[in-house]
mmCIF file of C-alpha atoms and ligand atoms in Angstrom:
data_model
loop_
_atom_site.group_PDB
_atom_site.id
_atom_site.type_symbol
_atom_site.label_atom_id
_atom_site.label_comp_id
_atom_site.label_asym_id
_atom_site.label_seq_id
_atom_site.Cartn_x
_atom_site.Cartn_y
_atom_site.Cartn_z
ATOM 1 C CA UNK A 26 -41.577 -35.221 21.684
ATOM 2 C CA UNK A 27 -45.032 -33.100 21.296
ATOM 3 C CA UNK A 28 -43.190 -29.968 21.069
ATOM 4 C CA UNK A 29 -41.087 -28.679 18.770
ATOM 5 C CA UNK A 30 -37.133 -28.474 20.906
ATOM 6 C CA UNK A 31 -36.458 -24.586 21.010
ATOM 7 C CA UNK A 32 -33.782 -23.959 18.148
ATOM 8 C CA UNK A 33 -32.434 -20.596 19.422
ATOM 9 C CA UNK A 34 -29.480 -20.694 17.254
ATOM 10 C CA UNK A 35 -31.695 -20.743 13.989
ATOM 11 C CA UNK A 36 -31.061 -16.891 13.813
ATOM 12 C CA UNK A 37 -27.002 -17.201 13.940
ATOM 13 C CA UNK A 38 -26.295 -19.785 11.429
ATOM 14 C CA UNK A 39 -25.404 -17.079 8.156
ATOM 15 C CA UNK A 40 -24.006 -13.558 8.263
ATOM 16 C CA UNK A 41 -26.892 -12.475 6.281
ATOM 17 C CA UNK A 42 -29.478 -14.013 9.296
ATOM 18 C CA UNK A 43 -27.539 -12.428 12.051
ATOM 19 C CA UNK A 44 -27.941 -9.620 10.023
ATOM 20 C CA UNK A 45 -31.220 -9.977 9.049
ATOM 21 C CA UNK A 46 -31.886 -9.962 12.985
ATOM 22 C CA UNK A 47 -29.380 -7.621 14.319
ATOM 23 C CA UNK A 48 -31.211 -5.463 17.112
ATOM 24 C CA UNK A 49 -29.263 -2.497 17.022
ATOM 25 C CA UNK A 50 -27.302 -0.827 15.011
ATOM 26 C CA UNK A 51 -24.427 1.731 14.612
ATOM 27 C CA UNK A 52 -24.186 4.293 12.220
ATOM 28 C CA UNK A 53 -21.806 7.262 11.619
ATOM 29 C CA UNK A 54 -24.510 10.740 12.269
ATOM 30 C CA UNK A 55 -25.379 8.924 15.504
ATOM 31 C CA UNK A 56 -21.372 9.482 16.555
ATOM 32 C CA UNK A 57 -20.227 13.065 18.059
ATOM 33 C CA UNK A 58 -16.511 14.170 18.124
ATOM 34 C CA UNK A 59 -15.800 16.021 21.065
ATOM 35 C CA UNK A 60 -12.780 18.523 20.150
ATOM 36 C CA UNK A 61 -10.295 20.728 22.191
ATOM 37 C CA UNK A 62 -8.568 23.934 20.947
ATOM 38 C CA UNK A 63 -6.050 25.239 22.642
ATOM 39 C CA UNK A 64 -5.419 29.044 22.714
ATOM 40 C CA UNK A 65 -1.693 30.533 21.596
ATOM 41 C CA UNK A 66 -0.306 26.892 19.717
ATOM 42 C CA UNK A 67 1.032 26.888 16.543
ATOM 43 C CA UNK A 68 1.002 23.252 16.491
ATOM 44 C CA UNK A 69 -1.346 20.378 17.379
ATOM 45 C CA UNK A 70 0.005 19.418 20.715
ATOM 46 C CA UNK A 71 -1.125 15.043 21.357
ATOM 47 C CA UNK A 72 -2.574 14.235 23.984
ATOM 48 C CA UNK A 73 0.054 11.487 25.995
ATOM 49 C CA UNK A 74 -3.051 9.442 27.706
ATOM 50 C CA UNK A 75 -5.205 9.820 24.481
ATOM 51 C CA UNK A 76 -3.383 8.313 21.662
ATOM 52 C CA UNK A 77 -4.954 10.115 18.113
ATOM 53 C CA UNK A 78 -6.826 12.900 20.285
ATOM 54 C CA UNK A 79 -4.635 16.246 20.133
ATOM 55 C CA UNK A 80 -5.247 19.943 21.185
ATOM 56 C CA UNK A 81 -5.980 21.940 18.127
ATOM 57 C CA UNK A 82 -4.693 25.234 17.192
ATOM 58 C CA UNK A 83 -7.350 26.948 15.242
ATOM 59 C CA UNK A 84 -6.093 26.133 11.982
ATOM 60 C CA UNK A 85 -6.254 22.804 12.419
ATOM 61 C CA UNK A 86 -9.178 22.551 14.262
ATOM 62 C CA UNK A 87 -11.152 24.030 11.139
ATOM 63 C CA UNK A 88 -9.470 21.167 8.833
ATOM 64 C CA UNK A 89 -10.509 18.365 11.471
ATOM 65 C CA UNK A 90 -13.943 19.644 11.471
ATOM 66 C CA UNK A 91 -14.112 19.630 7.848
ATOM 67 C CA UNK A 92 -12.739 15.952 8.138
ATOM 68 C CA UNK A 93 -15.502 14.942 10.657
ATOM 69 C CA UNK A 94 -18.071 16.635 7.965
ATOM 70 C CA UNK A 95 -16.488 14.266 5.191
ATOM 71 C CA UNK A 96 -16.765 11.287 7.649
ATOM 72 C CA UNK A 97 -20.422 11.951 7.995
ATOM 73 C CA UNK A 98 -20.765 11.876 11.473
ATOM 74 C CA UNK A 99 -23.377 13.587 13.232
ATOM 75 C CA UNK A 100 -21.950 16.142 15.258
ATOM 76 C CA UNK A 101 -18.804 18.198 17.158
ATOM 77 C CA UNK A 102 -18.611 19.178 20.795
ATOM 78 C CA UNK A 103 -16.017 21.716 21.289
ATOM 79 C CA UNK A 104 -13.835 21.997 24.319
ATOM 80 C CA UNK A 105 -11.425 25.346 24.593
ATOM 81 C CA UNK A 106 -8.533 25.486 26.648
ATOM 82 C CA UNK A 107 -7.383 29.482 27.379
ATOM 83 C CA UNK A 108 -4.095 30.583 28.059
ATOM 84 C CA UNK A 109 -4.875 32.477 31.067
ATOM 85 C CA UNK A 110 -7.504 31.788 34.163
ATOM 86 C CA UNK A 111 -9.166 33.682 36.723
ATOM 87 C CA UNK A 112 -11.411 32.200 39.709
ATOM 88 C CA UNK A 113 -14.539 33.295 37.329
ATOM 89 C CA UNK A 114 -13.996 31.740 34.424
ATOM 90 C CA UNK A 115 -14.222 35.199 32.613
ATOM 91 C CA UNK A 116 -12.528 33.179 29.491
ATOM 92 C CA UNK A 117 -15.200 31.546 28.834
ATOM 93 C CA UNK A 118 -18.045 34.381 28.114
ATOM 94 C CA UNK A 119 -15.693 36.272 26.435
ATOM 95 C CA UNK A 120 -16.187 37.577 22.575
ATOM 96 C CA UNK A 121 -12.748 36.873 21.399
ATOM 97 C CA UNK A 122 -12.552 33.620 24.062
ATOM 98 C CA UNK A 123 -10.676 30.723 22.479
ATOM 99 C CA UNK A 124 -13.817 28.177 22.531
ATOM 100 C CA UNK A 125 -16.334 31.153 21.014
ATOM 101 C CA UNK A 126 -13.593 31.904 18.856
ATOM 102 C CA UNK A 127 -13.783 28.850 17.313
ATOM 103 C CA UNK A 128 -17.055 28.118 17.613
ATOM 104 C CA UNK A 129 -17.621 30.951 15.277
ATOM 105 C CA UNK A 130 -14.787 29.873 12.645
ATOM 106 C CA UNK A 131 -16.250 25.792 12.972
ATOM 107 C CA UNK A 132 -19.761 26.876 12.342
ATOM 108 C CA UNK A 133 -19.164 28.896 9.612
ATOM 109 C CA UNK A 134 -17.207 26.165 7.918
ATOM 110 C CA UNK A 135 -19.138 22.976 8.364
ATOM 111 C CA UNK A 136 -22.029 24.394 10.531
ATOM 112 C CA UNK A 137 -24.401 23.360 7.800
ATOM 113 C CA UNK A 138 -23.335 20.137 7.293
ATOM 114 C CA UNK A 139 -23.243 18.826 11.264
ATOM 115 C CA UNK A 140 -24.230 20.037 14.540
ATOM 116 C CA UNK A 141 -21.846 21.845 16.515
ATOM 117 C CA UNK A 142 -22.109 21.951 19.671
ATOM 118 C CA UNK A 143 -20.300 23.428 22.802
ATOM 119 C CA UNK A 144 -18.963 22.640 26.156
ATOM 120 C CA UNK A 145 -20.928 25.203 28.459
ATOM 121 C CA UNK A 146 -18.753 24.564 31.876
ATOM 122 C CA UNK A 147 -16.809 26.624 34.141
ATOM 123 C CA UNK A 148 -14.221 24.302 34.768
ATOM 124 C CA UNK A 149 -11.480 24.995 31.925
ATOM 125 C CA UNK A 150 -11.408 28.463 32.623
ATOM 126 C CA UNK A 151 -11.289 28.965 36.013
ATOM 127 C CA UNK A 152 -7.876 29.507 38.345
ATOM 128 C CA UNK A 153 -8.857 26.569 40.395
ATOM 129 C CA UNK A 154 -10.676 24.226 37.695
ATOM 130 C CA UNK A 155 -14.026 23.980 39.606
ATOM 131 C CA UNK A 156 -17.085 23.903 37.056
ATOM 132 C CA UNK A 157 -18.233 26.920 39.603
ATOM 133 C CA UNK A 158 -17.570 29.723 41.005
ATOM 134 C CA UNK A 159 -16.557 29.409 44.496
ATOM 135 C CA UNK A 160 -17.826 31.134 47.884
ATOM 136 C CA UNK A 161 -15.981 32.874 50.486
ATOM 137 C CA UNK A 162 -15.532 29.608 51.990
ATOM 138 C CA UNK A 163 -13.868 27.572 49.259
ATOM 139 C CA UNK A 164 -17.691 25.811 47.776
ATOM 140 C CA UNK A 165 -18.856 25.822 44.669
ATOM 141 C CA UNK A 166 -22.053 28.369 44.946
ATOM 142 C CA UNK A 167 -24.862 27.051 42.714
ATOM 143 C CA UNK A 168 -26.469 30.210 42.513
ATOM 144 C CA UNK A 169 -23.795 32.438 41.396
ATOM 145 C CA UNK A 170 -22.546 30.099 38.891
ATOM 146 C CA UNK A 171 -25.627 30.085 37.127
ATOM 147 C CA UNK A 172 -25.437 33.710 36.495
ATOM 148 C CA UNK A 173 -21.826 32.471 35.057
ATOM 149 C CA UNK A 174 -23.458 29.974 32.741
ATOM 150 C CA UNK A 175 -26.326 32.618 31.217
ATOM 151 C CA UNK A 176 -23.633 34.555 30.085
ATOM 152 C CA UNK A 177 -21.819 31.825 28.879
ATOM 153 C CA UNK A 178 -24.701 30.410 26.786
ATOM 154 C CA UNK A 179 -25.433 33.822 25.233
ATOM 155 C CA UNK A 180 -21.806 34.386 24.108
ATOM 156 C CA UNK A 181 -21.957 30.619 22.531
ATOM 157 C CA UNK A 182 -25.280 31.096 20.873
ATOM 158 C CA UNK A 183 -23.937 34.114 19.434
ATOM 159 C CA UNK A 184 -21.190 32.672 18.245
ATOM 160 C CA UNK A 185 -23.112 30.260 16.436
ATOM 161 C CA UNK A 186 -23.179 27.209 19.048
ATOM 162 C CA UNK A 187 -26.642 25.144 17.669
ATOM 163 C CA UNK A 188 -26.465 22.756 21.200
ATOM 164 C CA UNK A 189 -24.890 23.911 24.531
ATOM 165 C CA UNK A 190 -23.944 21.315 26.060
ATOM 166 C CA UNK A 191 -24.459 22.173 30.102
ATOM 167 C CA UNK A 192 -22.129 19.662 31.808
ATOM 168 C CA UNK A 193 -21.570 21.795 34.986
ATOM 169 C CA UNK A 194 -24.259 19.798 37.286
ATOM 170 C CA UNK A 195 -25.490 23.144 38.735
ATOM 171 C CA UNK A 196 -29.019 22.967 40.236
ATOM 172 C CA UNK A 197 -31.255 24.994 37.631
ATOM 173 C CA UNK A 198 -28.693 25.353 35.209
ATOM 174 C CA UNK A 199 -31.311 24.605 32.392
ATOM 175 C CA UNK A 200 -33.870 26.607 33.266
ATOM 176 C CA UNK A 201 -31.599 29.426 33.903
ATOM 177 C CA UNK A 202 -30.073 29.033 30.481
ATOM 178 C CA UNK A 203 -33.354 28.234 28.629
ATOM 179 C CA UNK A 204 -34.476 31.421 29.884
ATOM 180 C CA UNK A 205 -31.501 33.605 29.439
ATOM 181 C CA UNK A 206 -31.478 32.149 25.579
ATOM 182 C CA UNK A 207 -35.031 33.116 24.962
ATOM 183 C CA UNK A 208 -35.068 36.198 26.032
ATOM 184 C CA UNK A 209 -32.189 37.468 23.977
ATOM 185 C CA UNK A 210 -34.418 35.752 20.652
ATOM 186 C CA UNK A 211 -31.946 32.143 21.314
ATOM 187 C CA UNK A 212 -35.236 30.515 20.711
ATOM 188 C CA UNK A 213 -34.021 27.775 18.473
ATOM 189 C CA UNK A 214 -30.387 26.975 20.267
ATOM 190 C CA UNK A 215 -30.734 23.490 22.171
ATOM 191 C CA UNK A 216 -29.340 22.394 24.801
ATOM 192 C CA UNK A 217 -27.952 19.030 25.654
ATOM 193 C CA UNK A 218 -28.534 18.518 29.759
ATOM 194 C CA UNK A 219 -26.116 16.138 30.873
ATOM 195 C CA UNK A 220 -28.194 14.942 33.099
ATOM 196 C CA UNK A 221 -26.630 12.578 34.927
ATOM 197 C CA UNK A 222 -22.751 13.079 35.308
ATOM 198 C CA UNK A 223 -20.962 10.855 37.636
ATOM 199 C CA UNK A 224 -17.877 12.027 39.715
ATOM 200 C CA UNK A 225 -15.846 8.884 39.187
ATOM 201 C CA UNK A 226 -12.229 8.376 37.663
ATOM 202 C CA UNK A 227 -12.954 8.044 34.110
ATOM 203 C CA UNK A 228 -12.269 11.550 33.748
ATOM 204 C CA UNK A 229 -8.522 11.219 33.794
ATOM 205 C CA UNK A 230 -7.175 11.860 30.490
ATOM 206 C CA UNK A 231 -9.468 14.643 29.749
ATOM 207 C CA UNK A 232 -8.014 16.502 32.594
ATOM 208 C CA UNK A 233 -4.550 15.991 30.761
ATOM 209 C CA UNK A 234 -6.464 17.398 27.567
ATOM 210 C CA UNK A 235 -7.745 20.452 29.027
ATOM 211 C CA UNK A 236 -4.447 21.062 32.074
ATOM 212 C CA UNK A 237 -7.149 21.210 34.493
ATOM 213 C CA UNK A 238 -6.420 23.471 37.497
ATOM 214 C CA UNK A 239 -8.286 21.095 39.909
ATOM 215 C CA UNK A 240 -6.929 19.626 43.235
ATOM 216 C CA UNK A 241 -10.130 17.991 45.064
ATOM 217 C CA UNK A 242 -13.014 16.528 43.292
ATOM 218 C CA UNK A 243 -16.097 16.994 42.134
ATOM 219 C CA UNK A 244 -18.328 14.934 44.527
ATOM 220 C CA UNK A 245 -20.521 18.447 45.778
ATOM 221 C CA UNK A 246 -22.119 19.111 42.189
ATOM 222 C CA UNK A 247 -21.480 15.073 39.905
ATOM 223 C CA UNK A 248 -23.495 12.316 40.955
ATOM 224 C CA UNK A 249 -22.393 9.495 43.403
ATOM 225 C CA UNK A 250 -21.142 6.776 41.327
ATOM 226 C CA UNK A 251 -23.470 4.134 43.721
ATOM 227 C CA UNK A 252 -26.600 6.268 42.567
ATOM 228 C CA UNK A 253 -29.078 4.951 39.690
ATOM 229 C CA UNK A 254 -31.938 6.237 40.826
ATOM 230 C CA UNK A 255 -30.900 9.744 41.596
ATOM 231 C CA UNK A 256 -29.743 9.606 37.843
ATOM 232 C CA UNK A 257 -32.745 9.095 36.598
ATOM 233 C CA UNK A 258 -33.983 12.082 38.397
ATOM 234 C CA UNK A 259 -31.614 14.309 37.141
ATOM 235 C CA UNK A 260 -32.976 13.508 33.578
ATOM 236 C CA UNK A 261 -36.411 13.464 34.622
ATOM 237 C CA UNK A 262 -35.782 17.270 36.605
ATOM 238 C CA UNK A 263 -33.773 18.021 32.867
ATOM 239 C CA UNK A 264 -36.165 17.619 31.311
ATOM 240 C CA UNK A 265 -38.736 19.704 32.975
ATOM 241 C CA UNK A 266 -36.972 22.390 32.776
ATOM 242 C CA UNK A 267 -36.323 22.497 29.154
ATOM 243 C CA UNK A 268 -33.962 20.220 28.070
ATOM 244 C CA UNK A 269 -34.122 18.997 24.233
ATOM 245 C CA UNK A 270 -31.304 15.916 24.997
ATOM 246 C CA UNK A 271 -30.337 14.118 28.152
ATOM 247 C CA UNK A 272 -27.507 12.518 28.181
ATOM 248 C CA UNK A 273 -25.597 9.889 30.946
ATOM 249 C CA UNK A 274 -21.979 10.596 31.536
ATOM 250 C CA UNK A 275 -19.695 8.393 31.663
ATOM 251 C CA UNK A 276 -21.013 5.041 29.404
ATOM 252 C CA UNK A 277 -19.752 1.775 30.097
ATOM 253 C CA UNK A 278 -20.149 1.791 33.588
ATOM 254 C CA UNK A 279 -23.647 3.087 33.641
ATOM 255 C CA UNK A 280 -25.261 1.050 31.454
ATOM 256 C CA UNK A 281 -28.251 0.441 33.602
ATOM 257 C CA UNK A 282 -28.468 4.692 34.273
ATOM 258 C CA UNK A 283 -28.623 4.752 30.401
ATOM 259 C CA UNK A 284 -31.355 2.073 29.814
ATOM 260 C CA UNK A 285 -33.370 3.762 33.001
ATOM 261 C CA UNK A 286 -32.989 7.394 31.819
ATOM 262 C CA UNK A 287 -34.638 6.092 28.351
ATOM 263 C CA UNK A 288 -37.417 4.656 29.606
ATOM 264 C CA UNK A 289 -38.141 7.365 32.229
ATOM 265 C CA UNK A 290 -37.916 10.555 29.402
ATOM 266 C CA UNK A 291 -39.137 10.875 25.668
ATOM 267 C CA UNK A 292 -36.551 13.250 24.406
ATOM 268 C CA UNK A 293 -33.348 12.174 22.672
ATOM 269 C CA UNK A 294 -31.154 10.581 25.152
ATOM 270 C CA UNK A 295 -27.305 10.592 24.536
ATOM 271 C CA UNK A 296 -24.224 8.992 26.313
ATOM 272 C CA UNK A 297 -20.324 10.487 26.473
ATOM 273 C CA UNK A 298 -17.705 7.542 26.045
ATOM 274 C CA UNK A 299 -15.402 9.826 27.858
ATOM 275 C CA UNK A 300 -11.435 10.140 27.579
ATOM 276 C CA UNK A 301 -10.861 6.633 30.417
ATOM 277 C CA UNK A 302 -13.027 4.413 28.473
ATOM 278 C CA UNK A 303 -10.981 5.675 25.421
ATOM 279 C CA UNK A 304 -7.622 5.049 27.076
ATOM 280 C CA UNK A 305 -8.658 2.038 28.568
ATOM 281 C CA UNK A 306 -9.770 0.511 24.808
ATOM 282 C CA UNK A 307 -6.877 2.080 22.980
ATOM 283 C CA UNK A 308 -4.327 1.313 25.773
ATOM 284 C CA UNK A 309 -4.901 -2.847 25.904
ATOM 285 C CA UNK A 310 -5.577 -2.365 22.134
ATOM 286 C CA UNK A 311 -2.233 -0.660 21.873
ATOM 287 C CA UNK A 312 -0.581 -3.587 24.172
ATOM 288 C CA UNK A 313 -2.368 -6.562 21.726
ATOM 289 C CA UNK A 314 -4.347 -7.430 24.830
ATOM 290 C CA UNK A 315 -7.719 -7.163 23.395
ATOM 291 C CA UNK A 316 -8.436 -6.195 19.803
ATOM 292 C CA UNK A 317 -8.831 -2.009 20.115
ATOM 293 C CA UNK A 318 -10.744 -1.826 16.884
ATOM 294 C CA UNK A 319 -13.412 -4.774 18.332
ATOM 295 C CA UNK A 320 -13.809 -3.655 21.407
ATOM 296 C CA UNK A 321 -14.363 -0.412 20.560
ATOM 297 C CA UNK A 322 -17.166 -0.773 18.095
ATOM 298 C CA UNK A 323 -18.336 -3.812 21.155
ATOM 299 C CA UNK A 324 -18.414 -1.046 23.565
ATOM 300 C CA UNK A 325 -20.090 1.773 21.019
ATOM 301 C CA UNK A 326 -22.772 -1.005 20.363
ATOM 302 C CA UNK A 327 -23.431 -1.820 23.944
ATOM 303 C CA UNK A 328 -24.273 2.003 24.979
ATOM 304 C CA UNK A 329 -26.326 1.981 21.611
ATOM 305 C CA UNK A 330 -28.412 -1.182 22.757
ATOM 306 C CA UNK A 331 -28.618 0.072 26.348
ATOM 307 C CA UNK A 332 -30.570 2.875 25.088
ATOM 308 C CA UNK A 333 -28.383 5.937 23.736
ATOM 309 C CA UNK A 334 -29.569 7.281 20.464
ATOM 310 C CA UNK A 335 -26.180 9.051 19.670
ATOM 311 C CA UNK A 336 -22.650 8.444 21.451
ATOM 312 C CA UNK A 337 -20.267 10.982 22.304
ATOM 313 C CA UNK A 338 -16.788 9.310 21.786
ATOM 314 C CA UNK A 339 -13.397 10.482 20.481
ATOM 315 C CA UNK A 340 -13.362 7.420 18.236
ATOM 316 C CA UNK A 341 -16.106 9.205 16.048
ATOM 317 C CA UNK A 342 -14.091 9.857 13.142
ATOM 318 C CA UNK A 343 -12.492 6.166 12.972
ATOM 319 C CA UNK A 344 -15.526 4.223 13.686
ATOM 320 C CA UNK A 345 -17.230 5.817 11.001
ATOM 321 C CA UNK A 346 -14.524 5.099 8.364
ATOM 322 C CA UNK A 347 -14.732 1.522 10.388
ATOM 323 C CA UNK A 348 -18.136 1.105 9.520
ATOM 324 C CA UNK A 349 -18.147 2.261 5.999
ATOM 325 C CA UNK A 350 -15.540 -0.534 5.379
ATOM 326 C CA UNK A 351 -17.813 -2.571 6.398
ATOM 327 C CA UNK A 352 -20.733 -2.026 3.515
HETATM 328 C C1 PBG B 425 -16.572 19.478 32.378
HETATM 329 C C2 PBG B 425 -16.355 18.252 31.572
HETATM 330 C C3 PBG B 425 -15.540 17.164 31.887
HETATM 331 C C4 PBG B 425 -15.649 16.268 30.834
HETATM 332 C C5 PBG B 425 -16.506 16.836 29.911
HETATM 333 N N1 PBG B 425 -16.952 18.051 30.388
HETATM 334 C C6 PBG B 425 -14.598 16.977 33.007
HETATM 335 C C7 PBG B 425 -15.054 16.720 34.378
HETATM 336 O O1 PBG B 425 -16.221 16.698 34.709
HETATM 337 O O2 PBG B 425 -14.147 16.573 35.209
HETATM 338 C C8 PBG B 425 -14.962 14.949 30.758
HETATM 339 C C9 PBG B 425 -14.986 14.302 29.435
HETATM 340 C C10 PBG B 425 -14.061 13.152 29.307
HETATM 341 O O3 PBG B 425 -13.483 12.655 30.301
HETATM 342 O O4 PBG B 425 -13.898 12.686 28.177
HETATM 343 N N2 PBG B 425 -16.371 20.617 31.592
#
């Protein structure tokens, strides 16, 4: 034979090849823990369909942070859940509201040492659990929600939020808060555009974590779960208008959004392994199906090769004790 056979396996013979030639890689400050506190508990309530996730009280939301700031990891994104609604969400843009609440007492305590970050939707705080406001015939009005979200992203900045995280999938959202933030001197708060968030039923436990109010769906303002391209173009139109991260919501199944979205942008783009892909993992884990811990840091890897450059996923904490057990 004139030519040399192709030895592709050359590379995996040793650990130290394969890891000499590992493409991607996994490290703890590219790992955000999203976080819920509840308003009125006086203890951490678990969450059934999210085994290790629980609703905070205050208290203990300050010593989890601090945790999360020991483990290294990059960020928080904090969820509240309020003990009382009303169809506008006024919760939510309120001073003493649970989630500014503790987004003050979180960013005082570790706000130097990660970024914290904020959920900037309607949806937890409103009487029906829409992420809008709705019209005088039952839709979710774009326009008046926006209003909704400036004042929302001024009480958070206040309060000491460093990334709003928009995940309402209002047209204009933001633009509307990128202006509302500068003109109150907000100049350096980011925000995280999730760009392209899918209406699908991955969102199932999370509802559980916040008692969402909602009946019907979402499928007016989150993206059709057959859509790629329209994804992109969410994070492209993000992007125009401001956005300093994009990020594709939920993971696994939108691998090929992910790799897409990071070749079509230049800024950071980010991916939420949200609260189904969690209970999926943990559940067969849990049953000795598949191996929870494997698969997990399987699936975290796969969203990092498709293209995310940090990974929203309750698992934070534990994959990055994972992976310093592994140095
Ligand atoms: C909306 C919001 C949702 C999630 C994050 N932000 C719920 C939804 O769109 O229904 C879901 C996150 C998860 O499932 O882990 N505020």
């Amino acid at each position: 034979m004139s030519f040399p056979e192709r030895r592709l396996r050359r590379t995996r013979h040793s650990p130290a090849m394969r890891r000499l030639v590992r493409e991607s890689h996994l490290v703890p400050s590219q790992l955000v823990l999203p976080m819920f506190v509840r308003e009125g508990l006086s203890e951490p309530a678990p969450i059934g369909s999210m085994p290790g996730v629980v609703q905070h009280t205050l208290d203990s939301l300050r010593t989890a942070a601090v945790e999360a700031a020991e483990a290294r990891i990059g960020g928080l994104m904090l969820f509240g859940v309020p003990a009382t609604r009303d169809a506008c969400g006024s919760g939510a843009d309120a001073e003493d509201g649970i989630l500014n609440v503790a987004t003050r007492a979180v960013a005082a305590e570790v706000g130097d040492e990660l970024v914290v970050q904020t959920d900037l939707c309607l949806d937890e705080f409103t009487d029906h659990g829409h992420c809008g406001v709705l019209d005088a015939r039952g839709r979710v009005d774009n326009d008046q929600t926006l209003r909704r979200y400036e004042a929302m992203a001024l009480a958070q900045a206040r309060a000491g939020s460093q990334l709003l995280g928009l995940s309402g999938m209002m047209d204009g959202q933001t633009a509307a808060v990128r202006a509302a933030l500068d003109a109150e001197g907000f100049t350096d708060t980011g925000i995280l555009a999730y760009a392209a968030k899918y209406a699908g039923a991955f969102y199932g436990p999370f509802r559980e974590a916040v008692d969402s109010q909602l009946t019907g769906d979402r499928r007016t303002y989150q993206l059709d779960p057959a859509n790629g391209r329209e994804g992109v173009r969410e994070a492209v139109t993000d992007v125009a208008e401001g956005a300093d991260v994009v990020m594709v919501k939920p993971a696994l199944p939108y691998l090929d959004v992910l790799a897409e979205v990071r070749r079509a942008v230049d800024v950071p783009v980010w991916a939420y392994q949200v609260s189904g892909e969690y209970a999926m993992i943990h559940a067969a884990g849990a049953n000795g199906w598949i191996d929870g811990r494997a698969a997990m840091f399987e699936a975290l890897l796969g969203i990092r090769r498709a293209g995310a450059d940090a990974i929203l996923t309750y698992a934070a904490v534990d994959a990055a004790g994972w992976l310093r057990e592994q140095l």
